[in-house]
Structures are given as structure tokens and as C-alpha cells.
MMTF fields as JSON, N, C-alpha, C and O atoms, coordinates in Angstrom:
{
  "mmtfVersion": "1.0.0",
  "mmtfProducer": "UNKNOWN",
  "numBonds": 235,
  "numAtoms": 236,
  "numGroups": 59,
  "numChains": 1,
  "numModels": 1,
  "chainsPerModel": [1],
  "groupsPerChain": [59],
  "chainIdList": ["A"],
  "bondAtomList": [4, 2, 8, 6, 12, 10, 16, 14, 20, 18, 24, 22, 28, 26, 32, 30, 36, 34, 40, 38, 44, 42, 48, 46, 52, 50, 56, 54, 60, 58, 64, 62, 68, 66, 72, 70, 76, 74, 80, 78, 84, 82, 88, 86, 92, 90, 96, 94, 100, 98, 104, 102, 108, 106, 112, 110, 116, 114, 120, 118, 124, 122, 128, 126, 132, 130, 136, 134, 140, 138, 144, 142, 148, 146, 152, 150, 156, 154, 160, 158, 164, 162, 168, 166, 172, 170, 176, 174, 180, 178, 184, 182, 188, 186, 192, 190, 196, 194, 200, 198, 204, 202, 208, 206, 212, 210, 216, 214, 220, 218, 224, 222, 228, 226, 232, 230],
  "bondOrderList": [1, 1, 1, 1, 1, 1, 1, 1, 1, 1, 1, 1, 1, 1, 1, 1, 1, 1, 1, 1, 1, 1, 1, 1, 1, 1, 1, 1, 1, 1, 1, 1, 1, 1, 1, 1, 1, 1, 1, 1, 1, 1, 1, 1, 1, 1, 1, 1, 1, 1, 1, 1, 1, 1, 1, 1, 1, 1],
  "groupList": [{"groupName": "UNK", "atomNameList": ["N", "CA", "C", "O"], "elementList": ["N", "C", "C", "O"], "formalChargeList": [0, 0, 0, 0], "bondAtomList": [1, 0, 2, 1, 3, 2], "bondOrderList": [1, 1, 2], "singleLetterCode": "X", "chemCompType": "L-PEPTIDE LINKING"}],
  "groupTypeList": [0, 0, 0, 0, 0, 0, 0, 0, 0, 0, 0, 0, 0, 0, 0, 0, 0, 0, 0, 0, 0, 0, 0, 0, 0, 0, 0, 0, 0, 0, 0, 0, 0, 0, 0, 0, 0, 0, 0, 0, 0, 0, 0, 0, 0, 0, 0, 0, 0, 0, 0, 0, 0, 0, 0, 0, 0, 0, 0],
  "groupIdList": [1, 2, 3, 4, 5, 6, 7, 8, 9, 10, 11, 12, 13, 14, 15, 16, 17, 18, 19, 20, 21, 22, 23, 24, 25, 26, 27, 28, 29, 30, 31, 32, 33, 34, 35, 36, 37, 38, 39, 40, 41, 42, 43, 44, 45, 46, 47, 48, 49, 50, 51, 52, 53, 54, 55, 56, 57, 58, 59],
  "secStructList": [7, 7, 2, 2, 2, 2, 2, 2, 2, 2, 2, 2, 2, 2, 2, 2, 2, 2, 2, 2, 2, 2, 2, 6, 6, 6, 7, 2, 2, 2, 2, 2, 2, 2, 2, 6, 4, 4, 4, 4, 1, 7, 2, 2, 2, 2, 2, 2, 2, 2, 2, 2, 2, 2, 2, 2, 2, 2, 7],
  "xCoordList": [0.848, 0.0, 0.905, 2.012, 0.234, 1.287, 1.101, -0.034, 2.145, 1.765, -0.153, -1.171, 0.268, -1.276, -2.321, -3.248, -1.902, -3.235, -3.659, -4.682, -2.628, -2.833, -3.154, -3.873, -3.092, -3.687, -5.361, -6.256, -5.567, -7.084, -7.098, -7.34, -7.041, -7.669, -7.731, -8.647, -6.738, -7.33, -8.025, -8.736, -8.018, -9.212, -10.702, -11.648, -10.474, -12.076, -12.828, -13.97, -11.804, -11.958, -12.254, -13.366, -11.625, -12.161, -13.022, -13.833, -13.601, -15.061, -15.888, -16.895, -15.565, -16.588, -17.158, -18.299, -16.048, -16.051, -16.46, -17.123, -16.286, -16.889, -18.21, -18.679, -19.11, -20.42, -21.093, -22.139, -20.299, -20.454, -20.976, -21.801, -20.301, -19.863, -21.475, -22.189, -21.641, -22.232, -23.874, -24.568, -24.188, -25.496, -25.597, -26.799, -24.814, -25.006, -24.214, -23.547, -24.369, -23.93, -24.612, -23.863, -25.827, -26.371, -26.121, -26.43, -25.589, -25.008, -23.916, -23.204, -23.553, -21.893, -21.419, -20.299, -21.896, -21.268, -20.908, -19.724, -21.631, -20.673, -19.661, -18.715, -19.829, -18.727, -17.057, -15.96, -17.573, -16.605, -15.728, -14.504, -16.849, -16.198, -15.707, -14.982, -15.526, -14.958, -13.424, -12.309, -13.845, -12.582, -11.345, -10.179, -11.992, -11.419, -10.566, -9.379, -10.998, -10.538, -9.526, -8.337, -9.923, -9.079, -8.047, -7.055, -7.704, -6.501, -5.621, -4.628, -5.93, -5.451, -5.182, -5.198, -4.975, -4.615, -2.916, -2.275, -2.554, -0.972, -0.563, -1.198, 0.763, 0.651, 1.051, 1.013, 1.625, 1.204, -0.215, -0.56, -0.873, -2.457, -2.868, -3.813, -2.711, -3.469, -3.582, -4.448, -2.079, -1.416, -2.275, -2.552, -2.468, -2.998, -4.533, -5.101, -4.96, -6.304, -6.488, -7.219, -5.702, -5.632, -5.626, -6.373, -4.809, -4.704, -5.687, -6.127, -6.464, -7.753, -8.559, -8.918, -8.871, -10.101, -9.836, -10.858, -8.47, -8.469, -8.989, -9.763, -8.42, -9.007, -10.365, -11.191, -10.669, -13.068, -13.137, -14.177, -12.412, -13.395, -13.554, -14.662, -11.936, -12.051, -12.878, -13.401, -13.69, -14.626, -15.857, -16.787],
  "yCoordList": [-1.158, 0.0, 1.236, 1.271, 2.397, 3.885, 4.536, 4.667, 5.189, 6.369, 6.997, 7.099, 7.254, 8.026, 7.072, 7.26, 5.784, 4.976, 5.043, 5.42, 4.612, 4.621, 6.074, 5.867, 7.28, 8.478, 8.091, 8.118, 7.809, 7.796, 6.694, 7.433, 5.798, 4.766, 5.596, 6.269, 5.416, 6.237, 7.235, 7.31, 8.587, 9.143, 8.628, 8.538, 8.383, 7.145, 6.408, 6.493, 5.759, 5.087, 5.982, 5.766, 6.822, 7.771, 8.363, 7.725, 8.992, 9.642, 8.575, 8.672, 7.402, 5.888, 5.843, 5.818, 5.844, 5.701, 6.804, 6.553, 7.734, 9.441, 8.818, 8.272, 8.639, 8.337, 7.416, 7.641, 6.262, 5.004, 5.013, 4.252, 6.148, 6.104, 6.988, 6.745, 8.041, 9.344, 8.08, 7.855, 7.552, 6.896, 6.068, 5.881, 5.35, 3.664, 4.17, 3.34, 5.235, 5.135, 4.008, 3.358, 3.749, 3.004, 1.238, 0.347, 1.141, 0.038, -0.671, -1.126, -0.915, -0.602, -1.975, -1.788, -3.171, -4.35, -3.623, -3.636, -3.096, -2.481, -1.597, -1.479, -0.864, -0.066, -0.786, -0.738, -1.332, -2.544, -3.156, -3.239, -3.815, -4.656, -3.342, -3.053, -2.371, -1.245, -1.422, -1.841, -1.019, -0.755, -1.583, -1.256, -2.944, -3.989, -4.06, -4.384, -3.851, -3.835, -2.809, -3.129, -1.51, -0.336, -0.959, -0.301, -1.76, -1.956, -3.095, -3.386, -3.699, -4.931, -3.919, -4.579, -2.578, -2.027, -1.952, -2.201, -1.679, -1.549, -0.683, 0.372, -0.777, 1.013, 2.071, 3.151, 1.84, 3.121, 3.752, 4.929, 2.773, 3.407, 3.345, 4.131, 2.907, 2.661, 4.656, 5.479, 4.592, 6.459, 7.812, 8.968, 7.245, 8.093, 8.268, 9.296, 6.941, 7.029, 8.059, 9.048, 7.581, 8.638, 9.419, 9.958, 10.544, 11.973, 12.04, 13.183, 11.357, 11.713, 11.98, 13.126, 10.833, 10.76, 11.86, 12.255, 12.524, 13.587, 15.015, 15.886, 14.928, 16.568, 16.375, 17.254, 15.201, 15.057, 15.296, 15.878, 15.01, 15.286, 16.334, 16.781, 17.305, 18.846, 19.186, 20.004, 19.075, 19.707, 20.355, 20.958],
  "zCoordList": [0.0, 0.0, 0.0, 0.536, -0.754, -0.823, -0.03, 0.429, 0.43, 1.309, 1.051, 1.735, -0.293, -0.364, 0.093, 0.882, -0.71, -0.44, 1.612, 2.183, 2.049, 3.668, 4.061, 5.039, 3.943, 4.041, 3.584, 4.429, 2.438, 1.674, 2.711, 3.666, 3.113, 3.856, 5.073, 5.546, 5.388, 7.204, 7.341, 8.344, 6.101, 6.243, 6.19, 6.972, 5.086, 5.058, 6.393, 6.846, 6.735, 7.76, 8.954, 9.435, 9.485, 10.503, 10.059, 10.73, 9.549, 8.841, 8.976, 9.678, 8.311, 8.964, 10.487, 10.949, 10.978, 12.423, 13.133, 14.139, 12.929, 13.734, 13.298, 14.296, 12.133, 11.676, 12.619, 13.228, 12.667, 13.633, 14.853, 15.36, 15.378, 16.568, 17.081, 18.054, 16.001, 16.595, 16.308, 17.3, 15.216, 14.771, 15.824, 16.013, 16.772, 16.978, 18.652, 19.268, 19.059, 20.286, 21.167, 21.897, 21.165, 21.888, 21.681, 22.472, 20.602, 20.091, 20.486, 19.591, 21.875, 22.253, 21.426, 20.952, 21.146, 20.596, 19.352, 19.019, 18.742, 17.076, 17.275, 16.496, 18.44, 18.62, 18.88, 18.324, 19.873, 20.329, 19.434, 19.539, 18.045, 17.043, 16.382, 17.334, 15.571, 15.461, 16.491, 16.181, 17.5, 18.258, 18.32, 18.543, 18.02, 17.878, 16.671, 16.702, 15.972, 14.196, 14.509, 14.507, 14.797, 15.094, 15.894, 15.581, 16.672, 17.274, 16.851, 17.517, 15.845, 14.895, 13.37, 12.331, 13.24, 12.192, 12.323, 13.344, 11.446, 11.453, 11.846, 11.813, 12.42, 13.341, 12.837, 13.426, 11.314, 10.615, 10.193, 10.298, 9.74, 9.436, 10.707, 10.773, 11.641, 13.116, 13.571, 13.867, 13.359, 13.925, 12.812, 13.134, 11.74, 10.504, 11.175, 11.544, 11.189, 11.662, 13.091, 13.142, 14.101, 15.364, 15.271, 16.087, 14.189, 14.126, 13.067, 13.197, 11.829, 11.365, 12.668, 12.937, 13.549, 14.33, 15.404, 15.964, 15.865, 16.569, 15.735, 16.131, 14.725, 13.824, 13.614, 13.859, 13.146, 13.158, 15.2, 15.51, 16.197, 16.967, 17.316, 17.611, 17.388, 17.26, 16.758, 17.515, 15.476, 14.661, 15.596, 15.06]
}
């Protein structure tokens, strides 16, 4: 995977997940499986995703 591609993925992916998170709060098992996935990412896209999902929560 390219640099860019892992940027376009981890953005994606955090915009997924801010969505996820905000629709299905009451949902904690989907959240969970989410979180789960999120911590079995590689720890370069794992770190991309972190600082996506920190600038969406600033928003």
C-alpha cells in the first residue's frame, strides 16, 4: 500500500467511524467490534487514523 493509499484509507476510515460512533452510540457491541478492528490495524495506518479521528473530533 502507498503512502497516499494509507492516508485515503485512514481518512475514510475515521469519517466511517466518527459516523459510527455518533449513529449507533447506543449500540456498544458495534462499537466494540470497530474498536477492535481499530486496534489490529498496522501502526502506521493505526497512527494516521488517530490523528484523522483527533481533527473530526475537534470539529
Amino acid at each position: 500500500m502507498t503512502e497516499a493509499e494509507k492516508d485515503e484509507f485512514s481518512t475514510a476510515l475515521s469519517e466511517r467511524y466518527t459516523q459510527v460512533k455518533q449513529l449507533s452510540s447506543s449500540n456498544r457491541e458495534l462499537i466494540n467490534t470497530w474498536d477492535a478492528v481499530i486496534s489490529d490495524l498496522p501502526l502506521d495506518i493505526k497512527s494516521r487514523f488517530e490523528d484523522k479521528q483527533s481533527q473530526l473530533s475537534a470539529l
